[in-house]
Amino acid sequence: MHQELPTFVSHLECSATGKHYPPDVAIGLSEAGKPLLVRYDLEAVGQAIDPEGLKTRRPDMWRYRELLPVRKAQNIVSLGEMQTPLIPCPNIGRRLGLGEPSRLMVKDEGRLPTGSFKARGLALAVSMAKELGLERLAMPTNGNAGAALAAYCSRAGIEAFVFCPADTPAVNIRETGLQGGRVFRVDGLINDCGKLVAAGCEAAGWFDFSTLKEPYRIEGKKTMGLELAEQLDWRLPDVIFYPTGGGTGLIGMWKAFDELAFLGWLKGPQPRMVAVQASGCAPIVRAFEEGASEARMWENASTVASGIRVPAAIGDFLILEALRDSGGFAIAVSDPEIEAARAEMGAEEGILMCPEGAATFAAYKNALADGRVGKHETAVLFNCGNGLKYPMPDDSQFIDLNSPIDFMELTAPAG
Ligand SMILES: *Cc1c(COP(=O)(O)O)cnc(C)c1O
């Protein structure tokens, strides 16, 4: 039963200084206080597996195990992280005058366990916590990461402590509690919750599971990039729109494309990476436009898209690097644009996005209008969470069975 997986981790590397660290020990940030990245012996990976060899494997994120760090199969903590669909948008494509078949696609990550792509990162990170013998994990979260942490920890027999900003949606607090997490609201923003976690780690021996403060969550998020490449037969889209908070997914996908390029599996060029933020919290957009290599903290952050309300990201320099290296950009959209985009995507394509996912559609439309993306280009939008978790509009339509019903009026176009 104690099956060793063919793993190829060679070392951990400081993302800022390049200093090497040994793998297989519990570790947070590098000595420089920067995120650590997992490095693999990619030559050996290339000898062990090729795209053809993947085809017979189960359709989930663990099919890429040679590019993942878990060493023992029994440490994999899984809730069924299936491949998420890549859904074309033919109706919107027609309206926007894109070519046929539509070059606009939504990668719907809302289908994953716990209803968001946080499942990918935390399935992997909690599996590694199990492998490394950690017993108490703590994190600050705007909601979805906490729910995923709680779910995977409960399965693994690990305790989860979750701290959310005061106005985190009730559904996130409740799902976290119901899945066995110890969850608290805190009267502050996500960075205040982060400070609280750091203090608790000192005082109570929790392990800090904040975004990018341990090396493995990004490896789970990386599977979005591996999966996208495989779904498109190793020909990546021209542009990827990613709703960017801490940026784990964007950094992770960029890392994935780099590894795939090294392996020689990619048939075309790398995509342009686009970081989408809300205009009420856009530190990365500001830094990108200023030509800065790091982002200043965003004061008074506010947006309906709580998953991207991250005023300061520890991986800011990595996000900015990926945007620039890929020839991409950063773009901010307003809350009204997000709401409108969400309604359009639902009504025209039947895709119920979360506000953060809708932000990518709003950003795509703006970038199409100002020429930063062409109509002939293939674009993928990331819908990162299940739309059902978020506030939805009007539910007041009512039929009184005791009054006459005017079916013609019912049938007339709404509005
Ligand atoms: C966490 C989250 C994001 C941001 O993802 P990062 O990879 O941390 O930037 C966006 N949308 C939703 C719904 C999220 O839960």
CSV table of C-alpha atoms and ligand atoms in Angstrom, one decimal:
chain,number,residue,atom,x,y,z
A,1,MET,CA,0.0,0.0,0.0
A,2,HIS,CA,2.9,2.4,0.7
A,3,GLN,CA,3.5,3.1,-2.9
A,4,GLU,CA,6.3,5.5,-3.8
A,5,LEU,CA,5.3,7.9,-6.6
A,6,PRO,CA,7.9,8.7,-9.2
A,7,THR,CA,8.8,12.2,-8.0
A,8,PHE,CA,11.5,14.4,-9.4
A,9,VAL,CA,11.8,17.3,-6.9
A,10,SER,CA,15.4,18.4,-6.8
A,11,HIS,CA,15.2,21.4,-4.4
A,12,LEU,CA,13.3,24.5,-3.3
A,13,GLU,CA,14.5,27.8,-4.7
A,14,CYS,CA,14.1,31.3,-3.3
A,15,SER,CA,12.1,33.2,-5.9
A,16,ALA,CA,14.1,36.4,-5.3
A,17,THR,CA,17.7,35.3,-4.6
A,18,GLY,CA,17.8,31.9,-6.3
A,19,LYS,CA,19.3,30.3,-3.2
A,20,HIS,CA,18.6,26.6,-3.0
A,21,TYR,CA,16.9,24.9,0.0
A,22,PRO,CA,16.5,21.1,0.6
A,23,PRO,CA,13.1,19.6,-0.1
A,24,ASP,CA,11.1,17.3,2.2
A,25,VAL,CA,11.2,19.5,5.3
A,26,ALA,CA,8.4,21.8,6.5
A,27,ILE,CA,9.4,25.3,5.4
A,28,GLY,CA,7.7,28.6,4.9
A,29,LEU,CA,9.5,31.5,3.2
A,30,SER,CA,13.1,31.8,2.3
A,31,GLU,CA,15.6,33.6,4.5
A,32,ALA,CA,15.0,36.6,2.3
A,33,GLY,CA,11.4,36.5,3.3
A,34,LYS,CA,10.3,35.6,-0.2
A,35,PRO,CA,8.3,32.7,-1.6
A,36,LEU,CA,10.0,29.4,-2.3
A,37,LEU,CA,9.5,27.6,-5.6
A,38,VAL,CA,9.6,23.8,-6.1
A,39,ARG,CA,12.2,22.8,-8.7
A,40,TYR,CA,12.3,19.5,-10.5
A,41,ASP,CA,14.8,17.4,-12.4
A,42,LEU,CA,13.0,18.2,-15.7
A,43,GLU,CA,15.4,16.1,-17.7
A,44,ALA,CA,14.4,13.1,-15.7
A,45,VAL,CA,10.7,14.0,-15.9
A,46,GLY,CA,11.0,14.1,-19.7
A,47,GLN,CA,12.4,10.6,-19.7
A,48,ALA,CA,9.7,9.3,-17.4
A,49,ILE,CA,6.6,10.6,-19.1
A,50,ASP,CA,5.4,12.2,-22.4
A,51,PRO,CA,2.0,13.6,-23.5
A,52,GLU,CA,1.1,10.2,-25.0
A,53,GLY,CA,1.7,8.5,-21.7
A,54,LEU,CA,-0.7,10.9,-20.0
A,55,LYS,CA,-3.7,9.8,-22.1
A,56,THR,CA,-4.6,6.7,-20.2
A,57,ARG,CA,-4.5,8.3,-16.8
A,58,ARG,CA,-7.5,9.4,-14.7
A,59,PRO,CA,-8.9,12.8,-15.7
A,60,ASP,CA,-7.8,14.7,-12.6
A,61,MET,CA,-5.0,16.9,-11.4
A,62,TRP,CA,-2.9,14.0,-10.1
A,63,ARG,CA,-2.3,12.8,-13.6
A,64,TYR,CA,0.6,15.3,-13.7
A,65,ARG,CA,2.2,13.6,-10.7
A,66,GLU,CA,5.8,13.7,-12.2
A,67,LEU,CA,5.5,17.5,-12.1
A,68,LEU,CA,4.1,17.5,-8.5
A,69,PRO,CA,6.0,17.1,-5.3
A,70,VAL,CA,4.0,14.4,-3.3
A,71,ARG,CA,6.3,11.4,-2.8
A,72,LYS,CA,4.0,8.8,-1.3
A,73,ALA,CA,0.6,7.9,-2.8
A,74,GLN,CA,-1.0,7.4,0.6
A,75,ASN,CA,-0.4,11.1,1.4
A,76,ILE,CA,-2.6,12.3,-1.4
A,77,VAL,CA,-5.6,14.0,0.1
A,78,SER,CA,-8.2,14.1,-2.6
A,79,LEU,CA,-11.9,15.0,-3.0
A,80,GLY,CA,-12.1,14.3,-6.7
A,81,GLU,CA,-10.3,17.2,-8.3
A,82,MET,CA,-11.6,16.6,-11.8
A,83,GLN,CA,-10.5,18.3,-15.0
A,84,THR,CA,-12.6,21.4,-15.5
A,85,PRO,CA,-14.3,22.1,-18.8
A,86,LEU,CA,-13.2,24.7,-21.3
A,87,ILE,CA,-16.4,26.2,-22.5
A,88,PRO,CA,-16.6,28.2,-25.8
A,89,CYS,CA,-18.8,31.3,-25.9
A,90,PRO,CA,-20.4,31.3,-29.3
A,91,ASN,CA,-23.3,33.7,-28.6
A,92,ILE,CA,-21.1,36.4,-27.1
A,93,GLY,CA,-18.5,35.6,-29.8
A,94,ARG,CA,-21.1,36.4,-32.5
A,95,ARG,CA,-22.2,39.6,-30.8
A,96,LEU,CA,-18.6,40.8,-30.4
A,97,GLY,CA,-17.8,40.0,-34.0
A,98,LEU,CA,-15.2,37.3,-33.1
A,99,GLY,CA,-14.4,34.7,-35.7
A,100,GLU,CA,-16.2,31.4,-35.9
A,101,PRO,CA,-16.0,29.1,-34.0
A,102,SER,CA,-15.7,31.4,-31.1
A,103,ARG,CA,-12.2,32.1,-29.9
A,104,LEU,CA,-13.4,33.1,-26.5
A,105,MET,CA,-13.5,30.4,-23.9
A,106,VAL,CA,-14.2,30.1,-20.2
A,107,LYS,CA,-12.3,27.6,-18.0
A,108,ASP,CA,-14.9,26.9,-15.4
A,109,GLU,CA,-13.1,26.2,-12.2
A,110,GLY,CA,-16.3,26.5,-10.2
A,111,ARG,CA,-16.9,22.7,-10.7
A,112,LEU,CA,-14.0,21.7,-8.3
A,113,PRO,CA,-14.5,20.5,-4.8
A,114,THR,CA,-15.5,23.3,-2.4
A,115,GLY,CA,-16.6,25.3,-5.4
A,116,SER,CA,-13.4,27.1,-6.4
A,117,PHE,CA,-10.0,26.6,-7.8
A,118,LYS,CA,-8.6,26.9,-4.3
A,119,ALA,CA,-9.2,23.2,-4.2
A,120,ARG,CA,-6.3,22.6,-6.5
A,121,GLY,CA,-3.8,24.5,-4.4
A,122,LEU,CA,-5.0,23.1,-1.1
A,123,ALA,CA,-5.4,19.5,-2.2
A,124,LEU,CA,-1.7,19.7,-3.0
A,125,ALA,CA,-0.5,21.8,0.0
A,126,VAL,CA,-2.5,19.7,2.5
A,127,SER,CA,-1.2,16.5,1.0
A,128,MET,CA,2.4,17.9,1.5
A,129,ALA,CA,1.5,18.9,5.0
A,130,LYS,CA,0.4,15.4,5.7
A,131,GLU,CA,3.6,14.0,4.1
A,132,LEU,CA,5.7,16.4,6.3
A,133,GLY,CA,3.7,15.6,9.5
A,134,LEU,CA,2.2,19.0,10.1
A,135,GLU,CA,-0.8,19.0,12.5
A,136,ARG,CA,-2.2,22.5,12.7
A,137,LEU,CA,-2.5,24.8,9.7
A,138,ALA,CA,-3.7,28.4,9.8
A,139,MET,CA,-4.5,31.0,7.1
A,140,PRO,CA,-6.0,34.4,6.4
A,141,THR,CA,-8.6,34.2,3.6
A,142,ASN,CA,-11.2,36.1,1.8
A,143,GLY,CA,-13.3,32.9,1.9
A,144,ASN,CA,-12.7,30.2,-0.7
A,145,ALA,CA,-9.2,29.2,0.4
A,146,GLY,CA,-10.5,28.8,4.0
A,147,ALA,CA,-13.3,26.4,2.8
A,148,ALA,CA,-10.8,24.4,0.8
A,149,LEU,CA,-8.3,24.3,3.7
A,150,ALA,CA,-11.0,23.1,6.1
A,151,ALA,CA,-12.2,20.4,3.7
A,152,TYR,CA,-8.8,18.9,2.9
A,153,CYS,CA,-7.6,19.2,6.5
A,154,SER,CA,-10.6,17.4,7.8
A,155,ARG,CA,-10.0,14.5,5.4
A,156,ALA,CA,-6.4,14.4,6.3
A,157,GLY,CA,-7.0,14.5,10.1
A,158,ILE,CA,-5.2,17.9,10.4
A,159,GLU,CA,-6.6,20.9,12.3
A,160,ALA,CA,-7.5,24.1,10.3
A,161,PHE,CA,-7.6,27.6,11.7
A,162,VAL,CA,-9.2,30.1,9.4
A,163,PHE,CA,-9.3,33.9,9.8
A,164,CYS,CA,-11.5,36.1,7.5
A,165,PRO,CA,-12.1,39.8,7.1
A,166,ALA,CA,-15.2,41.0,8.9
A,167,ASP,CA,-17.3,41.3,5.8
A,168,THR,CA,-16.5,37.9,4.2
A,169,PRO,CA,-19.6,36.4,2.7
A,170,ALA,CA,-21.6,34.3,5.2
A,171,VAL,CA,-21.6,31.3,2.9
A,172,ASN,CA,-17.8,31.1,3.1
A,173,ILE,CA,-17.7,31.3,6.9
A,174,ARG,CA,-20.4,28.6,7.1
A,175,GLU,CA,-19.1,26.2,4.6
A,176,THR,CA,-15.7,26.4,6.3
A,177,GLY,CA,-17.2,25.6,9.7
A,178,LEU,CA,-19.4,22.8,8.3
A,179,GLN,CA,-16.3,21.2,6.8
A,180,GLY,CA,-14.6,21.1,10.2
A,181,GLY,CA,-12.5,24.3,10.2
A,182,ARG,CA,-12.2,26.6,13.2
A,183,VAL,CA,-13.3,29.8,11.5
A,184,PHE,CA,-13.3,33.4,12.8
A,185,ARG,CA,-14.2,36.8,11.5
A,186,VAL,CA,-11.7,39.5,12.2
A,187,ASP,CA,-12.4,43.3,12.2
A,188,GLY,CA,-9.8,44.1,9.5
A,189,LEU,CA,-8.8,43.2,6.0
A,190,ILE,CA,-6.9,40.2,4.7
A,191,ASN,CA,-3.5,41.6,5.6
A,192,ASP,CA,-4.7,42.2,9.2
A,193,CYS,CA,-5.8,38.5,9.3
A,194,GLY,CA,-2.3,37.6,8.0
A,195,LYS,CA,-0.6,39.4,10.9
A,196,LEU,CA,-2.9,37.6,13.3
A,197,VAL,CA,-2.0,34.2,11.8
A,198,ALA,CA,1.7,35.1,12.0
A,199,ALA,CA,1.3,35.9,15.7
A,200,GLY,CA,-0.7,32.6,16.3
A,201,CYS,CA,2.1,30.6,14.6
A,202,GLU,CA,4.5,32.0,17.1
A,203,ALA,CA,2.2,31.6,20.1
A,204,ALA,CA,0.4,28.4,19.3
A,205,GLY,CA,2.6,26.5,16.9
A,206,TRP,CA,0.3,26.7,13.9
A,207,PHE,CA,1.9,26.4,10.5
A,208,ASP,CA,1.4,29.5,8.3
A,209,PHE,CA,-0.6,28.5,5.2
A,210,SER,CA,-1.0,32.0,3.8
A,211,THR,CA,-0.9,32.4,0.0
A,212,LEU,CA,2.7,31.8,-1.2
A,213,LYS,CA,4.1,31.6,2.4
A,214,GLU,CA,4.5,27.8,1.9
A,215,PRO,CA,5.9,26.4,-1.3
A,216,TYR,CA,3.2,23.9,-2.4
A,217,ARG,CA,-0.1,25.6,-3.0
A,218,ILE,CA,1.4,27.1,-6.1
A,219,GLU,CA,2.2,23.6,-7.4
A,220,GLY,CA,-1.5,22.7,-7.1
A,221,LYS,CA,-2.5,25.8,-8.9
A,222,LYS,CA,0.0,25.1,-11.5
A,223,THR,CA,-2.1,22.2,-12.7
A,224,MET,CA,-4.5,24.8,-14.2
A,225,GLY,CA,-1.8,25.5,-16.7
A,226,LEU,CA,-0.9,21.9,-17.3
A,227,GLU,CA,-4.5,21.0,-17.8
A,228,LEU,CA,-5.2,23.9,-20.1
A,229,ALA,CA,-2.3,23.0,-22.3
A,230,GLU,CA,-3.3,19.4,-22.5
A,231,GLN,CA,-7.0,20.3,-23.2
A,232,LEU,CA,-5.8,22.4,-26.2
A,233,ASP,CA,-3.5,19.7,-27.5
A,234,TRP,CA,-0.4,21.5,-26.2
A,235,ARG,CA,-1.2,24.7,-28.2
A,236,LEU,CA,-1.8,27.4,-25.6
A,237,PRO,CA,-4.2,30.3,-26.2
A,238,ASP,CA,-3.0,33.8,-27.3
A,239,VAL,CA,-4.2,35.4,-24.1
A,240,ILE,CA,-5.2,34.3,-20.6
A,241,PHE,CA,-7.3,36.6,-18.4
A,242,TYR,CA,-6.8,35.7,-14.7
A,243,PRO,CA,-8.5,37.4,-11.7
A,244,THR,CA,-5.5,38.3,-9.6
A,245,GLY,CA,-5.5,38.5,-5.8
A,246,GLY,CA,-2.4,36.9,-4.3
A,247,GLY,CA,-1.6,35.8,-7.8
A,248,THR,CA,-0.9,32.1,-7.0
A,249,GLY,CA,-2.7,30.9,-10.1
A,250,LEU,CA,-1.0,33.3,-12.5
A,251,ILE,CA,2.4,32.6,-11.1
A,252,GLY,CA,1.6,28.9,-11.0
A,253,MET,CA,0.4,28.8,-14.6
A,254,TRP,CA,3.4,30.7,-15.8
A,255,LYS,CA,5.7,28.2,-14.0
A,256,ALA,CA,3.7,25.4,-15.6
A,257,PHE,CA,4.2,26.8,-19.1
A,258,ASP,CA,7.9,27.2,-18.4
A,259,GLU,CA,8.3,23.6,-17.3
A,260,LEU,CA,6.3,22.4,-20.4
A,261,ALA,CA,8.4,24.5,-22.7
A,262,PHE,CA,11.5,22.9,-21.1
A,263,LEU,CA,10.0,19.5,-21.7
A,264,GLY,CA,9.4,20.4,-25.3
A,265,TRP,CA,5.7,19.5,-25.1
A,266,LEU,CA,4.3,22.9,-26.3
A,267,LYS,CA,3.5,23.2,-29.9
A,268,GLY,CA,3.2,27.0,-30.1
A,269,PRO,CA,4.3,30.1,-28.2
A,270,GLN,CA,3.5,31.0,-24.6
A,271,PRO,CA,0.3,33.0,-24.0
A,272,ARG,CA,0.2,36.6,-22.9
A,273,MET,CA,-0.8,36.7,-19.2
A,274,VAL,CA,-3.3,39.3,-18.1
A,275,ALA,CA,-3.9,40.1,-14.5
A,276,VAL,CA,-7.4,41.4,-13.9
A,277,GLN,CA,-8.1,43.4,-10.7
A,278,ALA,CA,-11.0,45.5,-9.5
A,279,SER,CA,-10.6,49.3,-9.7
A,280,GLY,CA,-11.3,49.5,-6.0
A,281,CYS,CA,-8.2,47.3,-5.3
A,282,ALA,CA,-5.7,47.3,-8.1
A,283,PRO,CA,-2.2,47.4,-6.7
A,284,ILE,CA,-0.8,45.2,-9.4
A,285,VAL,CA,-2.4,47.3,-12.2
A,286,ARG,CA,-0.9,50.5,-10.6
A,287,ALA,CA,2.6,48.9,-10.3
A,288,PHE,CA,2.4,47.6,-13.9
A,289,GLU,CA,1.5,51.0,-15.3
A,290,GLU,CA,4.2,52.7,-13.2
A,291,GLY,CA,6.8,50.3,-14.5
A,292,ALA,CA,7.5,49.2,-11.0
A,293,SER,CA,8.9,45.8,-10.1
A,294,GLU,CA,7.0,45.6,-6.8
A,295,ALA,CA,3.5,46.9,-5.8
A,296,ARG,CA,2.7,49.4,-3.1
A,297,MET,CA,-0.1,48.5,-0.6
A,298,TRP,CA,-3.6,49.6,-1.9
A,299,GLU,CA,-5.3,51.8,0.8
A,300,ASN,CA,-9.1,51.4,1.5
A,301,ALA,CA,-9.5,48.3,-0.7
A,302,SER,CA,-13.1,47.7,-1.7
A,303,THR,CA,-14.8,45.6,-4.4
A,304,VAL,CA,-17.7,43.1,-4.7
A,305,ALA,CA,-15.2,40.6,-6.0
A,306,SER,CA,-13.8,39.6,-2.6
A,307,GLY,CA,-11.5,37.0,-3.9
A,308,ILE,CA,-9.4,39.6,-5.6
A,309,ARG,CA,-9.5,42.1,-2.7
A,310,VAL,CA,-5.9,41.7,-1.8
A,311,PRO,CA,-4.3,45.1,-1.1
A,312,ALA,CA,-0.7,43.7,-0.8
A,313,ALA,CA,0.6,40.4,-2.3
A,314,ILE,CA,3.8,38.8,-1.2
A,315,GLY,CA,4.3,37.5,-4.7
A,316,ASP,CA,3.8,40.9,-6.4
A,317,PHE,CA,7.2,40.9,-8.1
A,318,LEU,CA,6.5,37.4,-9.5
A,319,ILE,CA,3.1,38.5,-10.9
A,320,LEU,CA,4.7,41.6,-12.5
A,321,GLU,CA,7.5,39.5,-13.9
A,322,ALA,CA,5.1,37.0,-15.5
A,323,LEU,CA,3.0,39.8,-17.0
A,324,ARG,CA,6.1,41.5,-18.5
A,325,ASP,CA,7.9,38.3,-19.6
A,326,SER,CA,4.8,37.1,-21.4
A,327,GLY,CA,4.1,40.4,-23.1
A,328,GLY,CA,0.8,40.7,-21.2
A,329,PHE,CA,-0.6,43.4,-19.1
A,330,ALA,CA,-2.7,44.3,-16.0
A,331,ILE,CA,-6.2,45.8,-16.2
A,332,ALA,CA,-8.7,47.0,-13.7
A,333,VAL,CA,-12.5,46.9,-14.0
A,334,SER,CA,-15.2,48.6,-11.9
A,335,ASP,CA,-17.8,46.9,-9.8
A,336,PRO,CA,-20.6,47.9,-12.1
A,337,GLU,CA,-18.7,46.5,-15.1
A,338,ILE,CA,-18.2,43.2,-13.1
A,339,GLU,CA,-21.9,43.0,-12.3
A,340,ALA,CA,-22.9,43.7,-15.9
A,341,ALA,CA,-20.4,41.2,-17.3
A,342,ARG,CA,-21.7,38.5,-14.9
A,343,ALA,CA,-25.3,39.1,-16.0
A,344,GLU,CA,-24.3,39.0,-19.7
A,345,MET,CA,-22.4,35.8,-19.4
A,346,GLY,CA,-25.3,34.2,-17.5
A,347,ALA,CA,-28.0,35.4,-19.8
A,348,GLU,CA,-26.2,34.9,-23.1
A,349,GLU,CA,-24.2,31.7,-22.5
A,350,GLY,CA,-25.8,30.1,-19.5
A,351,ILE,CA,-22.5,30.3,-17.6
A,352,LEU,CA,-23.0,31.5,-14.0
A,353,MET,CA,-19.7,33.1,-13.1
A,354,CYS,CA,-18.5,34.3,-9.7
A,355,PRO,CA,-17.8,38.1,-9.6
A,356,GLU,CA,-14.0,37.5,-9.9
A,357,GLY,CA,-14.6,35.4,-13.0
A,358,ALA,CA,-17.0,38.0,-14.4
A,359,ALA,CA,-14.2,40.6,-13.9
A,360,THR,CA,-12.1,38.7,-16.5
A,361,PHE,CA,-14.9,38.9,-19.0
A,362,ALA,CA,-15.3,42.7,-18.3
A,363,ALA,CA,-11.6,43.1,-18.8
A,364,TYR,CA,-11.6,41.0,-22.0
A,365,LYS,CA,-14.3,43.3,-23.5
A,366,ASN,CA,-12.3,46.4,-22.5
A,367,ALA,CA,-9.1,45.0,-23.9
A,368,LEU,CA,-10.9,44.0,-27.2
A,369,ALA,CA,-12.3,47.5,-27.5
A,370,ASP,CA,-8.9,49.3,-26.9
A,371,GLY,CA,-7.1,46.9,-29.2
A,372,ARG,CA,-4.9,45.2,-26.6
A,373,VAL,CA,-6.5,41.9,-27.7
A,374,GLY,CA,-7.5,41.2,-31.3
A,375,LYS,CA,-10.7,39.6,-32.5
A,376,HIS,CA,-8.7,36.8,-34.2
A,377,GLU,CA,-7.0,35.9,-30.9
A,378,THR,CA,-7.8,32.9,-28.7
A,379,ALA,CA,-8.6,34.1,-25.2
A,380,VAL,CA,-9.3,32.0,-22.1
A,381,LEU,CA,-11.1,33.6,-19.1
A,382,PHE,CA,-10.8,31.9,-15.7
A,383,ASN,CA,-14.0,31.5,-13.8
A,384,CYS,CA,-12.4,30.7,-10.5
A,385,GLY,CA,-15.4,30.0,-8.3
A,386,ASN,CA,-19.0,28.6,-8.4
A,387,GLY,CA,-21.4,31.5,-9.1
A,388,LEU,CA,-23.9,30.0,-6.7
A,389,LYS,CA,-21.8,31.0,-3.7
A,390,TYR,CA,-22.4,34.7,-4.5
A,391,PRO,CA,-25.2,37.2,-4.2
A,392,MET,CA,-27.7,36.9,-7.1
A,393,PRO,CA,-30.2,39.5,-8.4
A,394,ASP,CA,-33.9,39.9,-8.1
A,395,ASP,CA,-36.1,37.0,-6.9
A,396,SER,CA,-39.3,39.0,-6.5
A,397,GLN,CA,-41.3,37.7,-9.6
A,398,PHE,CA,-44.4,36.2,-8.2
A,399,ILE,CA,-47.6,34.6,-9.5
A,400,ASP,CA,-50.8,34.9,-7.4
A,401,LEU,CA,-52.9,31.9,-8.2
A,402,ASN,CA,-56.0,33.6,-7.0
A,403,SER,CA,-55.8,36.3,-9.7
A,404,PRO,CA,-56.2,36.0,-13.4
A,405,ILE,CA,-52.9,35.2,-15.1
A,406,ASP,CA,-52.0,37.3,-18.2
A,407,PHE,CA,-49.9,34.7,-20.2
A,408,MET,CA,-49.2,37.2,-23.0
A,409,GLU,CA,-47.6,39.6,-20.5
A,410,LEU,CA,-45.6,36.7,-19.0
A,411,THR,CA,-44.3,35.8,-22.4
A,412,ALA,CA,-43.3,39.4,-23.4
A,413,PRO,CA,-39.6,40.2,-23.2
A,414,ALA,CA,-38.5,41.2,-19.8
A,415,GLY,CA,-37.5,44.8,-18.9
B,1,LIG,C1,-8.6,33.2,-4.4
B,1,LIG,C2,-9.5,33.7,-5.5
B,1,LIG,C3,-9.0,34.5,-6.5
B,1,LIG,C4,-7.6,35.0,-6.6
B,1,LIG,O1,-6.7,33.9,-6.9
B,1,LIG,P1,-5.1,34.1,-6.7
B,1,LIG,O2,-4.5,33.0,-7.4
B,1,LIG,O3,-4.8,34.0,-5.2
B,1,LIG,O4,-4.8,35.4,-7.2
B,1,LIG,C5,-9.9,34.9,-7.5
B,1,LIG,N1,-11.2,34.5,-7.4
B,1,LIG,C6,-11.7,33.7,-6.4
B,1,LIG,C7,-13.1,33.4,-6.5
B,1,LIG,C8,-10.8,33.3,-5.4
B,1,LIG,O5,-11.3,32.5,-4.5
